[in-house]
Amino acid sequence: MLRRQIRLAAADGADVRAGFVRIRAELDLPNGFPAPVAEAAHRVAAESFAVGGERIDRTDLPFATIDPVDSRDLDQALHIERRRGGYRVHYAIADVAAFVAPGGPLDQEAHRRGVTLYAPDRRIPLHPETLCEGAASLLPGADRPALLWTMDLDSVGEGVAVEVRRAMVRSRAKLGYHEVQRSIDGGTASEQILLLREVGRLREDREHDRGGVDLPTPEQEVVQDGSGWTLKFRAPLAIERWNAQMSLMCGMAAAHLMLHGEIGVLRTLPPADPRDLARLRRSAQALSVPWPEDTSYAAFIRTLDPTRPSHAALLAGSTVMLRGAGYTAFDGGVPDQPFHAALASEYAHVTAPLRRLVDRYAAETCVALCADREVPEWVRLALNAVPKEMSEADRRAHQYERAIVNLVEAALLQGHVGAQFTGVVTEVDERAAKGTVQLQDPAVEASIAGKDLPLGERVQLRLVEADVQRRKVRFELA
């Protein structure tokens, strides 16, 4: 059985990079920006934004950003105050509409792209780097136009008031997740970080109370260091969860504003099909994982440990409950199904406009509603088309990410056909006599052929195929 860590050496990495290029060509992904788009970005990046009119000066607030250490497209900056009976959360979001003229070259290109795409070797940004990593990014020490969300919470973290308006802000610090987590663990965290932890935990509690579902599954990542490439599973840090709660809270507030105003675009997810829930209960029973009748699906999921084989299989089976997410636009009245089942709340995307098209439209709607004025015509005219554009962009992003991981999996394992590994059977399709297995090192999820595969058990596997050109890996029971 193979036990040593499998890593691609630098020479092999060249083949992987060539594979990334092939994937982009297959999916017809853009390489750079057309000249008119790049020129428009340079022009608007040189513009200055004055305080006055609808834009207030909040450069006095000591904002900070918290992101992956190498990020430059900084959408969000945060400042939290403790107030009598609760908290005030100031959440500054990059004001992309200040730079992107409706119908202009930047706007048209953003509609073609939909989202920023990520790969280990490069990003394909939604907007030119001149904007998304420069003039529009909330970089430290620079005055930036922003949409400033002010959210008041009570003592248990429930929202009691919200306002969003245009502002000028200045971030004081660009923080990385790992450094912030180390400061918390080491007892040296600043008051702001401790407040983020406090409010983040309260928001997690409120999510649990609502019946929200957050699958505790680690992410599969392509990791590059000085000695090569490999794949690892990575669980989010606590600070990432708490920071994400600020974004979720803002998105819920935005959804409530739009539903009250009867115009906007929501992120929706239908409730789980009762047949899928019944199937998951049967799987839990077959795997001898306790699931009391009076315990909800959301509460049950929180008891699962992804490091335990039977639990990993149940988590893999739970992903079917999260399928069907999309966007719902409305103008006049409210949607029949405005809910996001995983969050157990109404929700909208408004906090990542540098990286996601829909956020600009939802946020502009909220700014208008808070100011008690008409939603801009350019927003209204685009609302119905945005859900389809985002659906296509999300599909393309998923294809891209899956192809990249499949490529690296095959490249890592191509010299080890015939070798034995240990893995967990996480999915079984009995009719097709196949399933899915998960290895921990390297972090591979691949197909396995065979009848009577033991769901939720740790098994010995033999690698029978690792084809880099087809980006395919296949195992069988040893």
Tab-separated table of C-alpha atoms in Angstrom:
chain	number	residue	atom	x	y	z
A	1	MET	CA	0.000	0.000	0.000
A	2	LEU	CA	1.342	3.443	-0.950
A	3	ARG	CA	1.843	5.692	2.074
A	4	ARG	CA	4.295	8.417	1.094
A	5	GLN	CA	2.940	11.833	0.220
A	6	ILE	CA	2.371	12.160	-3.512
A	7	ARG	CA	3.570	15.419	-4.993
A	8	LEU	CA	4.195	16.733	-8.478
A	9	ALA	CA	7.780	17.850	-8.939
A	10	ALA	CA	8.538	21.151	-10.649
A	11	ALA	CA	9.110	19.447	-14.020
A	12	ASP	CA	5.758	17.671	-13.836
A	13	GLY	CA	4.186	21.003	-12.914
A	14	ALA	CA	4.890	22.271	-16.427
A	15	ASP	CA	2.572	19.582	-17.804
A	16	VAL	CA	-0.107	20.619	-15.339
A	17	ARG	CA	0.199	24.262	-16.378
A	18	ALA	CA	-0.158	23.186	-19.993
A	19	GLY	CA	-3.273	21.290	-18.925
A	20	PHE	CA	-4.704	24.442	-17.360
A	21	VAL	CA	-4.220	26.222	-20.693
A	22	ARG	CA	-6.022	23.388	-22.528
A	23	ILE	CA	-8.955	23.564	-20.132
A	24	ARG	CA	-9.347	27.291	-20.700
A	25	ALA	CA	-9.292	26.731	-24.452
A	26	GLU	CA	-11.880	23.923	-24.225
A	27	LEU	CA	-14.230	26.131	-22.222
A	28	ASP	CA	-13.537	29.144	-24.449
A	29	LEU	CA	-12.554	31.287	-21.466
A	30	PRO	CA	-11.242	34.806	-22.094
A	31	ASN	CA	-7.526	35.560	-22.122
A	32	GLY	CA	-7.145	39.182	-21.096
A	33	PHE	CA	-9.559	42.009	-21.860
A	34	PRO	CA	-10.439	43.564	-25.216
A	35	ALA	CA	-8.672	46.877	-25.798
A	36	PRO	CA	-11.825	49.043	-25.407
A	37	VAL	CA	-12.534	47.421	-22.025
A	38	ALA	CA	-8.966	47.865	-20.768
A	39	GLU	CA	-8.921	51.477	-21.972
A	40	ALA	CA	-12.229	52.212	-20.240
A	41	ALA	CA	-10.858	50.750	-17.005
A	42	HIS	CA	-7.767	52.966	-17.154
A	43	ARG	CA	-9.916	56.045	-17.777
A	44	VAL	CA	-12.300	55.505	-14.871
A	45	ALA	CA	-9.483	54.414	-12.555
A	46	ALA	CA	-7.988	57.883	-12.935
A	47	GLU	CA	-11.199	59.609	-11.825
A	48	SER	CA	-11.542	61.038	-8.336
A	49	PHE	CA	-14.615	60.812	-6.127
A	50	ALA	CA	-15.637	63.727	-3.962
A	51	VAL	CA	-17.589	63.556	-0.739
A	52	GLY	CA	-20.902	65.335	-1.018
A	53	GLY	CA	-24.403	64.855	-2.330
A	54	GLU	CA	-25.361	61.256	-1.678
A	55	ARG	CA	-21.802	60.184	-0.729
A	56	ILE	CA	-20.953	60.732	2.939
A	57	ASP	CA	-17.465	60.858	4.448
A	58	ARG	CA	-16.766	57.886	6.737
A	59	THR	CA	-13.002	57.834	6.444
A	60	ASP	CA	-13.020	58.290	10.225
A	61	LEU	CA	-14.062	54.657	10.730
A	62	PRO	CA	-11.012	52.368	11.176
A	63	PHE	CA	-12.029	49.661	8.709
A	64	ALA	CA	-9.965	46.543	8.035
A	65	THR	CA	-10.224	43.803	5.424
A	66	ILE	CA	-9.822	40.087	6.203
A	67	ASP	CA	-9.082	37.847	3.230
A	68	PRO	CA	-6.679	35.188	1.960
A	69	VAL	CA	-3.205	36.660	2.344
A	70	ASP	CA	-2.550	37.002	-1.399
A	71	SER	CA	-5.903	38.616	-2.270
A	72	ARG	CA	-5.920	42.004	-3.975
A	73	ASP	CA	-9.578	42.200	-5.063
A	74	LEU	CA	-10.869	43.390	-1.696
A	75	ASP	CA	-14.667	43.754	-1.760
A	76	GLN	CA	-15.398	44.078	1.953
A	77	ALA	CA	-14.083	46.072	4.903
A	78	LEU	CA	-15.438	45.730	8.435
A	79	HIS	CA	-15.709	47.731	11.636
A	80	ILE	CA	-17.792	46.683	14.667
A	81	GLU	CA	-18.875	48.790	17.640
A	82	ARG	CA	-20.290	47.586	20.925
A	83	ARG	CA	-23.368	49.638	21.743
A	84	ARG	CA	-25.794	49.682	24.618
A	85	GLY	CA	-27.936	46.587	24.232
A	86	GLY	CA	-26.061	45.209	21.250
A	87	TYR	CA	-23.710	46.014	18.386
A	88	ARG	CA	-23.356	48.194	15.309
A	89	VAL	CA	-21.687	46.566	12.312
A	90	HIS	CA	-20.274	48.873	9.632
A	91	TYR	CA	-19.711	46.900	6.451
A	92	ALA	CA	-18.156	48.727	3.510
A	93	ILE	CA	-18.569	47.102	0.091
A	94	ALA	CA	-16.660	48.228	-3.000
A	95	ASP	CA	-18.798	50.634	-5.048
A	96	VAL	CA	-18.370	49.054	-8.473
A	97	ALA	CA	-21.211	51.068	-9.994
A	98	ALA	CA	-19.148	54.206	-9.372
A	99	PHE	CA	-16.716	52.935	-12.022
A	100	VAL	CA	-18.847	50.833	-14.394
A	101	ALA	CA	-21.189	52.842	-16.611
A	102	PRO	CA	-24.391	50.984	-17.586
A	103	GLY	CA	-24.143	49.705	-21.145
A	104	GLY	CA	-20.495	50.698	-21.510
A	105	PRO	CA	-17.566	48.414	-22.419
A	106	LEU	CA	-16.857	47.452	-18.797
A	107	ASP	CA	-20.501	46.630	-18.154
A	108	GLN	CA	-20.913	44.577	-21.320
A	109	GLU	CA	-17.779	42.554	-20.602
A	110	ALA	CA	-18.881	41.928	-17.002
A	111	HIS	CA	-22.182	40.544	-18.300
A	112	ARG	CA	-20.277	38.202	-20.610
A	113	ARG	CA	-18.128	36.896	-17.741
A	114	GLY	CA	-20.538	36.862	-14.792
A	115	VAL	CA	-17.984	35.886	-12.141
A	116	THR	CA	-14.266	35.849	-11.464
A	117	LEU	CA	-12.757	32.430	-12.226
A	118	TYR	CA	-9.925	30.993	-10.154
A	119	ALA	CA	-7.166	28.511	-10.978
A	120	PRO	CA	-3.839	27.768	-9.266
A	121	ASP	CA	-1.867	29.530	-12.008
A	122	ARG	CA	-4.045	32.587	-12.671
A	123	ARG	CA	-7.365	34.329	-12.194
A	124	ILE	CA	-9.812	35.359	-14.898
A	125	PRO	CA	-11.311	38.457	-13.277
A	126	LEU	CA	-14.770	39.881	-13.760
A	127	HIS	CA	-13.298	43.366	-14.185
A	128	PRO	CA	-9.834	44.484	-15.343
A	129	GLU	CA	-7.170	44.365	-12.617
A	130	THR	CA	-6.830	48.146	-12.902
A	131	LEU	CA	-10.189	48.263	-11.129
A	132	CYS	CA	-10.653	45.036	-9.188
A	133	GLU	CA	-7.134	45.057	-7.711
A	134	GLY	CA	-6.622	48.804	-7.865
A	135	ALA	CA	-8.967	51.765	-8.019
A	136	ALA	CA	-12.117	49.941	-6.825
A	137	SER	CA	-10.445	47.592	-4.322
A	138	LEU	CA	-10.614	48.536	-0.629
A	139	LEU	CA	-6.841	48.584	-0.256
A	140	PRO	CA	-5.353	49.853	3.017
A	141	GLY	CA	-4.467	53.523	3.285
A	142	ALA	CA	-6.489	54.580	0.229
A	143	ASP	CA	-9.741	56.532	0.137
A	144	ARG	CA	-12.294	54.489	-1.772
A	145	PRO	CA	-15.947	54.896	-2.806
A	146	ALA	CA	-18.064	52.261	-1.083
A	147	LEU	CA	-21.586	51.205	-0.291
A	148	LEU	CA	-21.690	51.427	3.485
A	149	TRP	CA	-24.062	49.033	5.235
A	150	THR	CA	-24.863	49.972	8.827
A	151	MET	CA	-26.486	47.084	10.672
A	152	ASP	CA	-27.654	47.310	14.278
A	153	LEU	CA	-27.959	44.085	16.264
A	154	ASP	CA	-29.454	43.333	19.645
A	155	SER	CA	-27.596	41.572	22.446
A	156	VAL	CA	-28.128	38.108	20.930
A	157	GLY	CA	-27.118	39.102	17.403
A	158	GLU	CA	-30.529	39.585	15.804
A	159	GLY	CA	-30.761	42.430	13.321
A	160	VAL	CA	-32.950	45.331	14.422
A	161	ALA	CA	-32.109	48.063	11.869
A	162	VAL	CA	-30.267	48.420	8.571
A	163	GLU	CA	-29.252	51.228	6.246
A	164	VAL	CA	-27.045	51.349	3.156
A	165	ARG	CA	-25.742	54.486	1.491
A	166	ARG	CA	-22.825	55.698	-0.569
A	167	ALA	CA	-19.738	56.714	1.372
A	168	MET	CA	-16.038	57.371	1.153
A	169	VAL	CA	-14.058	54.992	3.369
A	170	ARG	CA	-10.430	54.213	4.145
A	171	SER	CA	-9.274	50.779	5.250
A	172	ARG	CA	-6.512	50.830	7.850
A	173	ALA	CA	-5.254	47.253	7.497
A	174	LYS	CA	-5.227	44.284	5.136
A	175	LEU	CA	-5.361	41.187	7.348
A	176	GLY	CA	-4.926	37.550	6.370
A	177	TYR	CA	-7.030	34.723	7.772
A	178	HIS	CA	-4.125	32.740	9.174
A	179	GLU	CA	-2.497	35.686	10.954
A	180	VAL	CA	-5.837	36.655	12.498
A	181	GLN	CA	-6.509	33.079	13.616
A	182	ARG	CA	-3.027	32.906	15.177
A	183	SER	CA	-3.681	36.128	17.087
A	184	ILE	CA	-6.917	34.669	18.472
A	185	ASP	CA	-5.319	31.355	19.394
A	186	GLY	CA	-2.320	33.111	20.936
A	187	GLY	CA	-4.340	35.566	23.005
A	188	THR	CA	-3.038	38.661	21.182
A	189	ALA	CA	-6.083	39.520	19.064
A	190	SER	CA	-7.207	43.143	18.827
A	191	GLU	CA	-10.509	44.370	20.229
A	192	GLN	CA	-11.968	44.438	16.704
A	193	ILE	CA	-11.089	40.797	16.077
A	194	LEU	CA	-12.519	39.774	19.444
A	195	LEU	CA	-15.726	41.624	18.576
A	196	LEU	CA	-15.851	39.815	15.237
A	197	ARG	CA	-15.519	36.511	17.072
A	198	GLU	CA	-18.261	37.527	19.514
A	199	VAL	CA	-20.720	38.664	16.849
A	200	GLY	CA	-19.780	35.801	14.524
A	201	ARG	CA	-20.577	33.247	17.207
A	202	LEU	CA	-23.897	34.929	17.954
A	203	ARG	CA	-24.797	34.850	14.280
A	204	GLU	CA	-23.905	31.152	14.121
A	205	ASP	CA	-26.224	30.570	17.070
A	206	ARG	CA	-29.027	32.419	15.294
A	207	GLU	CA	-28.403	30.325	12.181
A	208	HIS	CA	-28.760	27.166	14.249
A	209	ASP	CA	-31.967	28.512	15.799
A	210	ARG	CA	-33.418	29.156	12.328
A	211	GLY	CA	-32.531	25.657	11.171
A	212	GLY	CA	-29.764	26.659	8.785
A	213	VAL	CA	-27.591	23.925	7.277
A	214	ASP	CA	-23.826	24.252	6.915
A	215	LEU	CA	-22.186	21.040	5.721
A	216	PRO	CA	-18.901	20.592	7.635
A	217	THR	CA	-17.095	19.226	4.596
A	218	PRO	CA	-13.478	20.217	3.923
A	219	GLU	CA	-12.623	21.859	0.611
A	220	GLN	CA	-10.425	20.121	-1.938
A	221	GLU	CA	-7.569	22.469	-2.842
A	222	VAL	CA	-4.677	22.422	-5.280
A	223	VAL	CA	-1.637	23.442	-3.233
A	224	GLN	CA	1.611	24.741	-4.716
A	225	ASP	CA	4.829	25.281	-2.800
A	226	GLY	CA	8.525	25.422	-3.590
A	227	SER	CA	8.817	21.679	-4.145
A	228	GLY	CA	5.797	21.120	-6.382
A	229	TRP	CA	2.034	20.602	-6.401
A	230	THR	CA	-0.352	18.411	-4.455
A	231	LEU	CA	-3.998	18.195	-3.368
A	232	LYS	CA	-5.221	18.671	0.188
A	233	PHE	CA	-8.523	18.826	2.018
A	234	ARG	CA	-8.817	22.029	4.041
A	235	ALA	CA	-11.417	22.822	6.677
A	236	PRO	CA	-12.220	26.546	7.053
A	237	LEU	CA	-10.666	28.379	9.982
A	238	ALA	CA	-12.965	29.682	12.691
A	239	ILE	CA	-12.203	33.272	11.649
A	240	GLU	CA	-13.323	32.446	8.099
A	241	ARG	CA	-16.669	31.218	9.429
A	242	TRP	CA	-17.182	34.320	11.564
A	243	ASN	CA	-16.184	36.641	8.737
A	244	ALA	CA	-18.579	34.811	6.411
A	245	GLN	CA	-21.372	35.409	8.919
A	246	MET	CA	-20.979	39.172	8.385
A	247	SER	CA	-21.522	38.699	4.662
A	248	LEU	CA	-24.496	36.397	5.235
A	249	MET	CA	-26.038	38.892	7.651
A	250	CYS	CA	-25.666	41.669	5.093
A	251	GLY	CA	-27.211	39.484	2.384
A	252	MET	CA	-30.209	38.691	4.575
A	253	ALA	CA	-30.713	42.374	5.368
A	254	ALA	CA	-30.555	43.159	1.647
A	255	ALA	CA	-33.149	40.495	0.872
A	256	HIS	CA	-35.548	41.900	3.448
A	257	LEU	CA	-35.141	45.411	2.001
A	258	MET	CA	-35.874	44.190	-1.521
A	259	LEU	CA	-38.841	42.055	-0.499
A	260	HIS	CA	-40.318	45.026	1.355
A	261	GLY	CA	-39.747	47.194	-1.724
A	262	GLU	CA	-41.093	44.461	-4.043
A	263	ILE	CA	-38.144	44.713	-6.420
A	264	GLY	CA	-34.754	43.047	-6.596
A	265	VAL	CA	-32.957	39.765	-7.111
A	266	LEU	CA	-32.573	37.028	-4.481
A	267	ARG	CA	-30.342	34.005	-4.073
A	268	THR	CA	-32.770	31.127	-3.579
A	269	LEU	CA	-32.663	27.421	-2.776
A	270	PRO	CA	-35.829	25.305	-2.638
A	271	PRO	CA	-36.518	23.114	0.400
A	272	ALA	CA	-35.122	19.590	0.333
A	273	ASP	CA	-37.274	16.950	-1.330
A	274	PRO	CA	-38.879	14.777	1.396
A	275	ARG	CA	-37.842	11.697	-0.616
A	276	ASP	CA	-34.186	12.748	-0.401
A	277	LEU	CA	-34.500	13.266	3.345
A	278	ALA	CA	-36.094	9.837	3.735
A	279	ARG	CA	-33.283	8.303	1.675
A	280	LEU	CA	-30.666	9.982	3.891
A	281	ARG	CA	-32.400	8.684	7.020
A	282	ARG	CA	-32.291	5.165	5.604
A	283	SER	CA	-28.579	5.583	4.871
A	284	ALA	CA	-27.937	6.759	8.428
A	285	GLN	CA	-29.770	3.721	9.761
A	286	ALA	CA	-27.812	1.388	7.472
A	287	LEU	CA	-24.534	2.968	8.623
A	288	SER	CA	-25.564	2.764	12.311
A	289	VAL	CA	-25.337	6.538	12.738
A	290	PRO	CA	-27.952	7.657	15.302
A	291	TRP	CA	-30.593	10.078	13.990
A	292	PRO	CA	-33.449	10.433	16.490
A	293	GLU	CA	-36.895	10.994	14.965
A	294	ASP	CA	-37.274	14.334	16.762
A	295	THR	CA	-33.933	15.654	15.460
A	296	SER	CA	-34.148	17.877	12.392
A	297	TYR	CA	-31.978	17.454	9.325
A	298	ALA	CA	-30.050	20.647	10.166
A	299	ALA	CA	-29.395	19.535	13.749
A	300	PHE	CA	-28.350	16.065	12.583
A	301	ILE	CA	-25.833	17.474	10.092
A	302	ARG	CA	-24.140	19.407	12.904
A	303	THR	CA	-23.427	16.120	14.711
A	304	LEU	CA	-21.424	14.672	11.811
A	305	ASP	CA	-17.636	14.473	11.798
A	306	PRO	CA	-16.176	14.364	8.258
A	307	THR	CA	-13.119	12.445	9.514
A	308	ARG	CA	-15.303	9.425	10.364
A	309	PRO	CA	-15.962	7.214	7.314
A	310	SER	CA	-19.675	6.658	7.906
A	311	HIS	CA	-20.200	10.367	8.571
A	312	ALA	CA	-18.247	11.330	5.443
A	313	ALA	CA	-20.584	9.156	3.380
A	314	LEU	CA	-23.654	10.816	4.890
A	315	LEU	CA	-22.219	14.271	4.231
A	316	ALA	CA	-21.559	13.314	0.617
A	317	GLY	CA	-25.149	12.114	0.346
A	318	SER	CA	-26.396	15.367	1.857
A	319	THR	CA	-25.128	17.488	-1.016
A	320	VAL	CA	-28.206	16.534	-3.046
A	321	MET	CA	-30.232	18.604	-0.568
A	322	LEU	CA	-28.313	21.727	-1.588
A	323	ARG	CA	-28.887	21.402	-5.320
A	324	GLY	CA	-31.146	23.772	-7.178
A	325	ALA	CA	-29.705	27.074	-5.960
A	326	GLY	CA	-30.343	29.965	-8.313
A	327	TYR	CA	-31.355	33.599	-8.593
A	328	THR	CA	-34.895	34.961	-8.608
A	329	ALA	CA	-35.626	38.454	-9.937
A	330	PHE	CA	-38.867	40.307	-9.223
A	331	ASP	CA	-40.378	43.732	-9.899
A	332	GLY	CA	-43.833	44.325	-8.473
A	333	GLY	CA	-45.019	41.773	-5.921
A	334	VAL	CA	-42.744	39.163	-4.356
A	335	PRO	CA	-41.661	35.705	-5.561
A	336	ASP	CA	-43.683	32.641	-4.641
A	337	GLN	CA	-40.478	31.003	-3.364
A	338	PRO	CA	-38.122	33.674	-1.955
A	339	PHE	CA	-36.377	31.365	0.525
A	340	HIS	CA	-32.836	30.020	0.755
A	341	ALA	CA	-33.348	26.664	2.452
A	342	ALA	CA	-29.743	26.150	3.585
A	343	LEU	CA	-29.768	29.499	5.401
A	344	ALA	CA	-33.393	29.146	6.522
A	345	SER	CA	-33.876	32.761	5.509
A	346	GLU	CA	-34.364	35.071	2.567
A	347	TYR	CA	-30.972	36.024	1.160
A	348	ALA	CA	-29.257	38.036	-1.575
A	349	HIS	CA	-25.745	38.405	-2.933
A	350	VAL	CA	-24.521	41.978	-2.354
A	351	THR	CA	-21.053	41.716	-0.789
A	352	ALA	CA	-18.762	40.632	-3.657
A	353	PRO	CA	-19.365	43.040	-6.573
A	354	LEU	CA	-15.732	42.943	-7.713
A	355	ARG	CA	-16.084	39.204	-8.333
A	356	ARG	CA	-19.780	38.590	-9.060
A	357	LEU	CA	-22.086	40.463	-11.443
A	358	VAL	CA	-25.403	40.109	-9.604
A	359	ASP	CA	-24.160	41.900	-6.472
A	360	ARG	CA	-24.006	45.258	-8.262
A	361	TYR	CA	-27.685	45.036	-9.226
A	362	ALA	CA	-28.974	43.856	-5.858
A	363	ALA	CA	-26.922	46.452	-3.975
A	364	GLU	CA	-28.020	49.341	-6.227
A	365	THR	CA	-31.623	48.313	-5.616
A	366	CYS	CA	-31.058	48.469	-1.858
A	367	VAL	CA	-29.357	51.879	-2.026
A	368	ALA	CA	-32.358	53.288	-3.898
A	369	LEU	CA	-34.877	51.717	-1.529
A	370	CYS	CA	-33.073	53.065	1.548
A	371	ALA	CA	-33.018	56.548	-0.007
A	372	ASP	CA	-36.748	56.241	-0.804
A	373	ARG	CA	-36.184	56.885	-4.503
A	374	GLU	CA	-36.841	54.969	-7.699
A	375	VAL	CA	-34.580	52.062	-8.525
A	376	PRO	CA	-32.380	53.156	-11.474
A	377	GLU	CA	-33.765	52.289	-14.899
A	378	TRP	CA	-30.559	50.457	-15.881
A	379	VAL	CA	-31.063	48.123	-12.917
A	380	ARG	CA	-34.733	47.493	-13.710
A	381	LEU	CA	-34.025	46.766	-17.364
A	382	ALA	CA	-31.357	44.176	-16.534
A	383	LEU	CA	-33.050	42.387	-13.625
A	384	ASN	CA	-34.831	39.703	-15.626
A	385	ALA	CA	-31.700	38.755	-17.577
A	386	VAL	CA	-29.302	38.604	-14.623
A	387	PRO	CA	-30.503	35.249	-13.164
A	388	LYS	CA	-29.894	33.444	-16.465
A	389	GLU	CA	-26.513	35.140	-16.902
A	390	MET	CA	-25.488	34.130	-13.396
A	391	SER	CA	-26.705	30.569	-13.870
A	392	GLU	CA	-24.527	30.238	-16.955
A	393	ALA	CA	-21.554	31.851	-15.195
A	394	ASP	CA	-21.895	29.544	-12.182
A	395	ARG	CA	-22.132	26.497	-14.455
A	396	ARG	CA	-18.984	27.570	-16.293
A	397	ALA	CA	-17.132	28.202	-13.011
A	398	HIS	CA	-18.073	24.749	-11.710
A	399	GLN	CA	-16.900	23.113	-14.948
A	400	TYR	CA	-13.616	24.998	-14.755
A	401	GLU	CA	-12.919	24.167	-11.113
A	402	ARG	CA	-13.856	20.498	-11.544
A	403	ALA	CA	-11.678	20.126	-14.647
A	404	ILE	CA	-8.698	21.658	-12.832
A	405	VAL	CA	-9.034	19.323	-9.855
A	406	ASN	CA	-9.542	16.306	-12.131
A	407	LEU	CA	-6.388	17.237	-14.047
A	408	VAL	CA	-4.256	17.523	-10.918
A	409	GLU	CA	-5.678	14.268	-9.520
A	410	ALA	CA	-4.716	12.405	-12.695
A	411	ALA	CA	-1.286	14.046	-12.868
A	412	LEU	CA	-0.523	13.186	-9.237
A	413	LEU	CA	-1.461	9.539	-9.690
A	414	GLN	CA	-0.366	8.785	-13.265
A	415	GLY	CA	2.849	7.066	-12.182
A	416	HIS	CA	1.124	4.893	-9.595
A	417	VAL	CA	-1.282	2.701	-11.600
A	418	GLY	CA	-1.433	-0.669	-9.848
A	419	ALA	CA	-0.531	0.790	-6.452
A	420	GLN	CA	-2.792	0.363	-3.429
A	421	PHE	CA	-4.382	3.145	-1.400
A	422	THR	CA	-6.748	3.497	1.540
A	423	GLY	CA	-9.992	5.380	0.987
A	424	VAL	CA	-13.608	5.741	2.060
A	425	VAL	CA	-16.581	4.797	-0.116
A	426	THR	CA	-18.724	7.944	0.036
A	427	GLU	CA	-21.297	7.241	-2.690
A	428	VAL	CA	-22.722	4.080	-4.280
A	429	ASP	CA	-24.765	3.643	-7.461
A	430	GLU	CA	-25.834	0.007	-7.246
A	431	ARG	CA	-27.585	-0.052	-10.622
A	432	ALA	CA	-24.482	1.189	-12.444
A	433	ALA	CA	-22.125	-0.910	-10.279
A	434	LYS	CA	-19.957	2.085	-9.434
A	435	GLY	CA	-19.417	4.654	-6.739
A	436	THR	CA	-17.146	7.384	-5.397
A	437	VAL	CA	-14.160	7.012	-3.091
A	438	GLN	CA	-12.333	9.658	-1.101
A	439	LEU	CA	-8.622	9.469	-0.310
A	440	GLN	CA	-7.040	11.683	2.325
A	441	ASP	CA	-3.462	11.837	1.021
A	442	PRO	CA	-3.453	12.930	-1.697
A	443	ALA	CA	-6.879	14.548	-1.352
A	444	VAL	CA	-8.575	12.744	-4.230
A	445	GLU	CA	-12.240	12.024	-4.963
A	446	ALA	CA	-12.579	9.511	-7.776
A	447	SER	CA	-14.721	6.852	-9.384
A	448	ILE	CA	-14.631	3.217	-8.274
A	449	ALA	CA	-16.040	0.316	-10.263
A	450	GLY	CA	-17.587	-2.739	-8.650
A	451	LYS	CA	-20.684	-4.357	-7.216
A	452	ASP	CA	-21.655	-4.412	-3.540
A	453	LEU	CA	-19.438	-1.457	-2.634
A	454	PRO	CA	-19.470	-0.932	1.161
A	455	LEU	CA	-20.887	2.572	1.653
A	456	GLY	CA	-19.288	4.512	4.500
A	457	GLU	CA	-16.449	2.062	5.064
A	458	ARG	CA	-12.708	2.469	4.850
A	459	VAL	CA	-11.399	0.117	2.173
A	460	GLN	CA	-8.225	-0.899	0.363
A	461	LEU	CA	-8.148	0.313	-3.234
A	462	ARG	CA	-6.126	-0.400	-6.339
A	463	LEU	CA	-5.540	2.382	-8.855
A	464	VAL	CA	-6.494	1.099	-12.318
A	465	GLU	CA	-6.494	4.313	-14.364
A	466	ALA	CA	-4.911	7.770	-14.172
A	467	ASP	CA	-5.262	9.455	-17.558
A	468	VAL	CA	-4.005	13.048	-17.652
A	469	GLN	CA	-5.307	13.813	-21.148
A	470	ARG	CA	-8.832	12.661	-20.263
A	471	ARG	CA	-8.493	13.984	-16.690
A	472	LYS	CA	-9.824	10.695	-15.347
A	473	VAL	CA	-8.916	8.601	-12.289
A	474	ARG	CA	-10.495	5.228	-11.486
A	475	PHE	CA	-10.063	2.702	-8.675
A	476	GLU	CA	-11.269	-0.784	-7.837
A	477	LEU	CA	-11.375	-2.688	-4.560
A	478	ALA	CA	-8.014	-4.322	-3.858
